[in-house]
Amino acid sequence: MNEPAAEQVREEARAWLAEHWDSDLPLAEWRRRLVSSGWGCPTWPAAWFGKGLSEALGEVVQAEFRRAGAVGVASSGVRMLAAATLLEHGSEEQKARLLPRILTGEDTWCQLFSEPGSGSDLAGLTTRAELNRDTWIVNGQKVWTTSAHHARYGMLLARTDWDVPKHRGLSFFVLEIEQPGVEVRPLRQMNGHASFNEVFMTDARVPRDMLVGKPGGGWQVALTTLAHERRLADGMRTWGQAERGEGRVYRELREEQARVMEPYKWYPQRAGRVDLILPVARASGRLPDPVVRQEIARALMLERAAQWTARRARAARALGQPPGPEGSLGKLAASVVARAAARAHAAAVGPDALLAGENAPAEGMVAEVLLSVPAISIAGGTDEIQRNIIAERVLGLPKEPRDDVDVPFRDVRRNPSNVSR
Amino acid sequence: MSQLSFSDEQRQFRDFVARFFREQSPVARARELMLSEAGYDPELWRRLGGELGLTGVHVPEAYGGQGFGAVELGIVLEEMGRVAYCGPYFGSAVLATYALLEGATAAQQERWLPELAAGGVIGSLAVAETGGGWEAETVRASARQSAGRWRLEGTKSYVLDGRIADFFIVAARESGSTGAEGLSLFVVQAGAAGLEVEPLQTIDATRRLSRLRLSGVDAELLGEPGAAAPALRRVLDRAAVALASEMVGGAQALLDSAVSYAKLRVQFGRLIGSFQAIKHRCADMLLAVELAKSAAYGAAEVAAREASADELGEAAALAKALAAEAFLQAAVDTIQIHGGIGFTWENDTHLYFKRARGSEFLLGTPAEFRDRFVEYVSAREAAHE
Ligand SMILES: Cc1cc2nc3c(=O)[nH]c(=O)nc-3n(C[C@H](O)[C@H](O)[C@H](O)COP(=O)(O)OP(=O)(O)OC[C@H]3O[C@@H](n4cnc5c(N)ncnc54)[C@H](O)[C@@H]3O)c2cc1C
Ligand SMILES: Cc1cc2nc3c(=O)[nH]c(=O)nc-3n(C[C@H](O)[C@H](O)[C@H](O)COP(=O)(O)OP(=O)(O)OC[C@H]3O[C@@H](n4cnc5c(N)ncnc54)[C@H](O)[C@@H]3O)c2cc1C
């Protein structure tokens, strides 16, 4: 395909925005325009609400949006994982029905993967789905499910065949959360927030046409979700800045953010808040301390190098290399940066690291960093799992011997139901 | 903002340079040369200058160079680092050449650079003094003028390739001056009366160091008297970027070696690469090497354009500190993964380990560069407010 040049795209985007951008529209209606025109997700295929542009040209479009102060499609959190997964594996009907409302922000999603008995070993999950005429009946429990308490849909991975090896007996569903068979209970985290939940499914129902991919093909579908999750781990650092501006679109956007983002207020803190380190050290007067400076330098340097590495990976993708296991490298880098940042914050405030709450350093942000950073090396796949992936798939080191992959799942050793908590 | 990607031409250049060093100067060659009297291969050096033009890759064409920039220089050094190249390239083509490019008058550049760029002469830069660092502030050697000639007094240490250099560029100050004031660069000819070159025994035998004793030695002033501090800062920052490239090349060679050994060695009925203790070490090594590479590539891009002194300093500090850490850690890990063999003289790993140790301290310690990085970032942020 012969790609249009950056200049041409810039002009088209500018002209379209000049004609259509209107800050007095209702938010959902504005976003419907974005969806139907393809300008909301320019890098998506032209057949599915996009324009088929490269990542580089997509950035040109984004720059035009920023210039015009125009609001973009809803793109925060799990919704984009759902979108990427559906784009790749969804049926025509599923894409047509589900994707637009993801982008307008009308539907929120969650990821029903982890269970009490299987987190890292996702393919060992035991939630059961059985087909009864035209409906799948689901029984089991999910845990640490971010967003479930305000999601309309969940990406559900469940076992549909117990007589084949573990990876081959899974299926991927779209589960409607608001139904009698689904109970969501918020789960409090060590930092006091509650952005994740327990989800209990008791004879929950999924219509047959909400199976994504084939029965038994769920693992392949889930791998797409996971690959995007690792890749987006970096992006979480700049989570949710409500745009300033007058007009109905902005007002509704701020309302949406306040509502939808409330549970994730701590997400930037789990990435370490490298941006706050120097201001915090200046405020405490410890910036000149040579020991403190070394810790600060380590965090700032790692952050910069991680950013540059992400940019190198993007440049490589622009040359046509597909996104691969190097996403794991980015996720591991984010952990390393966050831990270095936590050490730097602690060093920078000294004994005030004992304090929390509004009167603590940076209005309590330092305390929240210290209490949130441990999540980053667990959520979305632990550091150990990322290292395994890097070693095996990037460096080509031999796999560990395993005795759980080539036997029927029935015969695989599992957690007794009381060990997982 | 750095692009962090190479052009097609740059990629082809890398392939070419990599093949040349792999074939003509493999690490086995470094092993021979480090034990030889001269400490380098004069024949290979002639080829680097004449046939390949690598000694002047970053020198303007007007002075007989190739007219490329810091990115291409970084590519050369990275590939040299991979094979632990043993010779005067860093001292002459990087340090001495940059000193002339930054610190000399146009007339002096015309006189000196063409031969240096062609590898016809070997130069070296003498800044640090015993126990001191690579900063204007720590220079104590003094310069005085008598009868229209400059004479230098003092001692310089950690001087690269002292035995084979044809001339030295020496940093010295007007007596009584301090800090960045009164600092000048001078050219001192090898063999000049009052110059004593004392070879030092070093950990890294592939990088020869000497101590210079200057006793009233005759010298030619480069550029304007007393004004060399800013030029010297730029020289050392550019050199730090170049050294970072060399270090990431070495680190990558170590990672490759560790991974391939882990795919061969069997213990407990398994390839040791299937043990997580080994796998995770390799994954962490890869991450550190990739981060260091990004820093080195980004810094080379900054050095290649007309960046401000502070921007260059910040990028150099980042690249040097991260590369030094990644290189040393990769060396430690690679020895460990090789087990008992890794501790033998016969195994190549120790060459890189020693290079890593040497490079860590050359031009300044990682701790110094970290401290400087905070200074730059914090000053830049303050300027924005
Ligand atoms: C803030 C947060 C949000 C989350 N959001 C979601 C969500 O929205 N949806 C969802 O489905 N899940 C979510 N999770 C769950 C998360 O994906 C799991 O916690 C994670 O995958 C680890 O699983 P686990 O907790 O069962 O730990 P386990 O898998 O039991 O691991 C325990 C320890 O053993 C190590 N380990 C396990 N296997 C190996 C191995 N093969 N090699 C080496 N070490 C190993 C792990 O690294 C870890 O250190 C979230 C978790 C957090 C913390
Ligand atoms: C200075 C020195 C003196 C020595 N003196 C003696 C002596 O006097 N007599 C003598 O008999 N021997 C001696 N040795 C040998 C020493 O005991 C071995 O080198 C050592 O046990 C490691 O074995 P290896 O070298 O075969 O490495 P390998 O066993 O091949 O190990 C290679 C790497 O794989 C790792 N590895 C191996 N198995 C596992 C596993 N199951 N899980 C995780 N990682 C694993 C190792 O930790 C190492 O990093 C000496 C060694 C040295 C360095």
PDB file of N, CA and C in Angstrom, chain A residues 34-71:
ATOM      1  N   LEU A  34     -16.298  10.654  15.651  1.00  0.00           N
ATOM      2  CA  LEU A  34     -14.917  10.171  15.503  1.00  0.00           C
ATOM      3  C   LEU A  34     -14.906   8.732  15.006  1.00  0.00           C
ATOM      4  N   VAL A  35     -15.815   7.938  15.553  1.00  0.00           N
ATOM      5  CA  VAL A  35     -15.862   6.525  15.207  1.00  0.00           C
ATOM      6  C   VAL A  35     -16.281   6.356  13.754  1.00  0.00           C
ATOM      7  N   SER A  36     -17.317   7.057  13.349  1.00  0.00           N
ATOM      8  CA  SER A  36     -17.819   6.823  11.992  1.00  0.00           C
ATOM      9  C   SER A  36     -16.884   7.407  10.932  1.00  0.00           C
ATOM     10  N   SER A  37     -16.114   8.422  11.317  1.00  0.00           N
ATOM     11  CA  SER A  37     -15.215   9.029  10.323  1.00  0.00           C
ATOM     12  C   SER A  37     -13.871   8.316  10.235  1.00  0.00           C
ATOM     13  N   GLY A  38     -13.505   7.566  11.303  1.00  0.00           N
ATOM     14  CA  GLY A  38     -12.197   6.907  11.303  1.00  0.00           C
ATOM     15  C   GLY A  38     -11.086   7.754  11.907  1.00  0.00           C
ATOM     16  N   TRP A  39     -11.382   9.027  12.241  1.00  0.00           N
ATOM     17  CA  TRP A  39     -10.328   9.891  12.794  1.00  0.00           C
ATOM     18  C   TRP A  39     -10.036   9.596  14.259  1.00  0.00           C
ATOM     19  N   GLY A  40     -10.933   8.875  14.916  1.00  0.00           N
ATOM     20  CA  GLY A  40     -10.713   8.564  16.339  1.00  0.00           C
ATOM     21  C   GLY A  40      -9.605   7.551  16.539  1.00  0.00           C
ATOM     22  N   CYS A  41      -9.509   6.573  15.629  1.00  0.00           N
ATOM     23  CA  CYS A  41      -8.490   5.528  15.723  1.00  0.00           C
ATOM     24  C   CYS A  41      -7.822   5.378  14.361  1.00  0.00           C
ATOM     25  N   PRO A  42      -7.081   6.387  13.939  1.00  0.00           N
ATOM     26  CA  PRO A  42      -6.574   6.384  12.568  1.00  0.00           C
ATOM     27  C   PRO A  42      -5.686   5.185  12.231  1.00  0.00           C
ATOM     28  N   THR A  43      -5.103   4.542  13.252  1.00  0.00           N
ATOM     29  CA  THR A  43      -4.221   3.407  12.944  1.00  0.00           C
ATOM     30  C   THR A  43      -4.991   2.093  12.835  1.00  0.00           C
ATOM     31  N   TRP A  44      -6.283   2.124  13.119  1.00  0.00           N
ATOM     32  CA  TRP A  44      -7.093   0.918  12.950  1.00  0.00           C
ATOM     33  C   TRP A  44      -7.386   0.708  11.462  1.00  0.00           C
ATOM     34  N   PRO A  45      -7.798  -0.515  11.094  1.00  0.00           N
ATOM     35  CA  PRO A  45      -8.109  -0.768   9.682  1.00  0.00           C
ATOM     36  C   PRO A  45      -9.249   0.131   9.205  1.00  0.00           C
ATOM     37  N   ALA A  46      -9.199   0.510   7.947  1.00  0.00           N
ATOM     38  CA  ALA A  46     -10.233   1.382   7.401  1.00  0.00           C
ATOM     39  C   ALA A  46     -11.610   0.718   7.482  1.00  0.00           C
ATOM     40  N   ALA A  47     -11.666  -0.596   7.384  1.00  0.00           N
ATOM     41  CA  ALA A  47     -12.950  -1.286   7.442  1.00  0.00           C
ATOM     42  C   ALA A  47     -13.549  -1.255   8.847  1.00  0.00           C
ATOM     43  N   TRP A  48     -12.702  -1.032   9.877  1.00  0.00           N
ATOM     44  CA  TRP A  48     -13.183  -1.047  11.257  1.00  0.00           C
ATOM     45  C   TRP A  48     -12.844   0.244  11.979  1.00  0.00           C
ATOM     46  N   PHE A  49     -13.543   1.288  11.629  1.00  0.00           N
ATOM     47  CA  PHE A  49     -13.538   2.547  12.374  1.00  0.00           C
ATOM     48  C   PHE A  49     -12.194   3.258  12.372  1.00  0.00           C
ATOM     49  N   GLY A  50     -11.307   2.872  11.455  1.00  0.00           N
ATOM     50  CA  GLY A  50     -10.002   3.537  11.393  1.00  0.00           C
ATOM     51  C   GLY A  50      -9.698   4.022   9.999  1.00  0.00           C
ATOM     52  N   LYS A  51      -8.412   4.341   9.792  1.00  0.00           N
ATOM     53  CA  LYS A  51      -7.982   4.809   8.486  1.00  0.00           C
ATOM     54  C   LYS A  51      -6.786   4.034   7.953  1.00  0.00           C
ATOM     55  N   GLY A  52      -6.392   2.991   8.682  1.00  0.00           N
ATOM     56  CA  GLY A  52      -5.301   2.153   8.202  1.00  0.00           C
ATOM     57  C   GLY A  52      -3.958   2.866   8.122  1.00  0.00           C
ATOM     58  N   LEU A  53      -3.758   3.887   8.968  1.00  0.00           N
ATOM     59  CA  LEU A  53      -2.490   4.623   8.923  1.00  0.00           C
ATOM     60  C   LEU A  53      -1.426   3.937   9.783  1.00  0.00           C
ATOM     61  N   SER A  54      -0.175   4.224   9.469  1.00  0.00           N
ATOM     62  CA  SER A  54       0.932   3.704  10.268  1.00  0.00           C
ATOM     63  C   SER A  54       0.941   4.407  11.633  1.00  0.00           C
ATOM     64  N   GLU A  55       1.731   3.851  12.558  1.00  0.00           N
ATOM     65  CA  GLU A  55       1.832   4.482  13.881  1.00  0.00           C
ATOM     66  C   GLU A  55       2.366   5.907  13.774  1.00  0.00           C
ATOM     67  N   ALA A  56       3.326   6.084  12.872  1.00  0.00           N
ATOM     68  CA  ALA A  56       3.936   7.410  12.732  1.00  0.00           C
ATOM     69  C   ALA A  56       2.890   8.430  12.258  1.00  0.00           C
ATOM     70  N   LEU A  57       2.074   8.010  11.296  1.00  0.00           N
ATOM     71  CA  LEU A  57       1.044   8.937  10.804  1.00  0.00           C
ATOM     72  C   LEU A  57      -0.054   9.123  11.849  1.00  0.00           C
ATOM     73  N   GLY A  58      -0.297   8.070  12.623  1.00  0.00           N
ATOM     74  CA  GLY A  58      -1.259   8.197  13.718  1.00  0.00           C
ATOM     75  C   GLY A  58      -0.839   9.296  14.682  1.00  0.00           C
ATOM     76  N   GLU A  59       0.475   9.400  14.894  1.00  0.00           N
ATOM     77  CA  GLU A  59       0.967  10.446  15.792  1.00  0.00           C
ATOM     78  C   GLU A  59       0.765  11.840  15.187  1.00  0.00           C
ATOM     79  N   VAL A  60       0.843  11.896  13.869  1.00  0.00           N
ATOM     80  CA  VAL A  60       0.581  13.180  13.188  1.00  0.00           C
ATOM     81  C   VAL A  60      -0.862  13.610  13.473  1.00  0.00           C
ATOM     82  N   VAL A  61      -1.783  12.643  13.386  1.00  0.00           N
ATOM     83  CA  VAL A  61      -3.190  12.946  13.648  1.00  0.00           C
ATOM     84  C   VAL A  61      -3.376  13.394  15.098  1.00  0.00           C
ATOM     85  N   GLN A  62      -2.729  12.647  16.001  1.00  0.00           N
ATOM     86  CA  GLN A  62      -2.847  13.021  17.417  1.00  0.00           C
ATOM     87  C   GLN A  62      -2.375  14.442  17.659  1.00  0.00           C
ATOM     88  N   ALA A  63      -1.298  14.790  16.999  1.00  0.00           N
ATOM     89  CA  ALA A  63      -0.756  16.145  17.169  1.00  0.00           C
ATOM     90  C   ALA A  63      -1.789  17.187  16.717  1.00  0.00           C
ATOM     91  N   GLU A  64      -2.510  16.883  15.652  1.00  0.00           N
ATOM     92  CA  GLU A  64      -3.554  17.808  15.186  1.00  0.00           C
ATOM     93  C   GLU A  64      -4.674  17.929  16.212  1.00  0.00           C
ATOM     94  N   PHE A  65      -5.032  16.793  16.824  1.00  0.00           N
ATOM     95  CA  PHE A  65      -6.055  16.839  17.869  1.00  0.00           C
ATOM     96  C   PHE A  65      -5.605  17.719  19.024  1.00  0.00           C
ATOM     97  N   ARG A  66      -4.337  17.550  19.413  1.00  0.00           N
ATOM     98  CA  ARG A  66      -3.825  18.362  20.515  1.00  0.00           C
ATOM     99  C   ARG A  66      -3.853  19.837  20.132  1.00  0.00           C
ATOM    100  N   ARG A  67      -3.455  20.104  18.912  1.00  0.00           N
ATOM    101  CA  ARG A  67      -3.399  21.487  18.454  1.00  0.00           C
ATOM    102  C   ARG A  67      -4.786  22.135  18.502  1.00  0.00           C
ATOM    103  N   ALA A  68      -5.797  21.356  18.078  1.00  0.00           N
ATOM    104  CA  ALA A  68      -7.159  21.886  18.050  1.00  0.00           C
ATOM    105  C   ALA A  68      -7.821  21.818  19.430  1.00  0.00           C
ATOM    106  N   GLY A  69      -7.150  21.156  20.384  1.00  0.00           N
ATOM    107  CA  GLY A  69      -7.768  20.962  21.698  1.00  0.00           C
ATOM    108  C   GLY A  69      -8.946  20.015  21.634  1.00  0.00           C
ATOM    109  N   ALA A  70      -8.997  19.177  20.600  1.00  0.00           N
ATOM    110  CA  ALA A  70     -10.142  18.277  20.431  1.00  0.00           C
ATOM    111  C   ALA A  70      -9.994  17.032  21.297  1.00  0.00           C
ATOM    112  N   VAL A  71     -11.126  16.585  21.824  1.00  0.00           N
ATOM    113  CA  VAL A  71     -11.164  15.401  22.673  1.00  0.00           C
ATOM    114  C   VAL A  71     -11.136  14.162  21.780  1.00  0.00           C
TER     115      VAL A  71
END
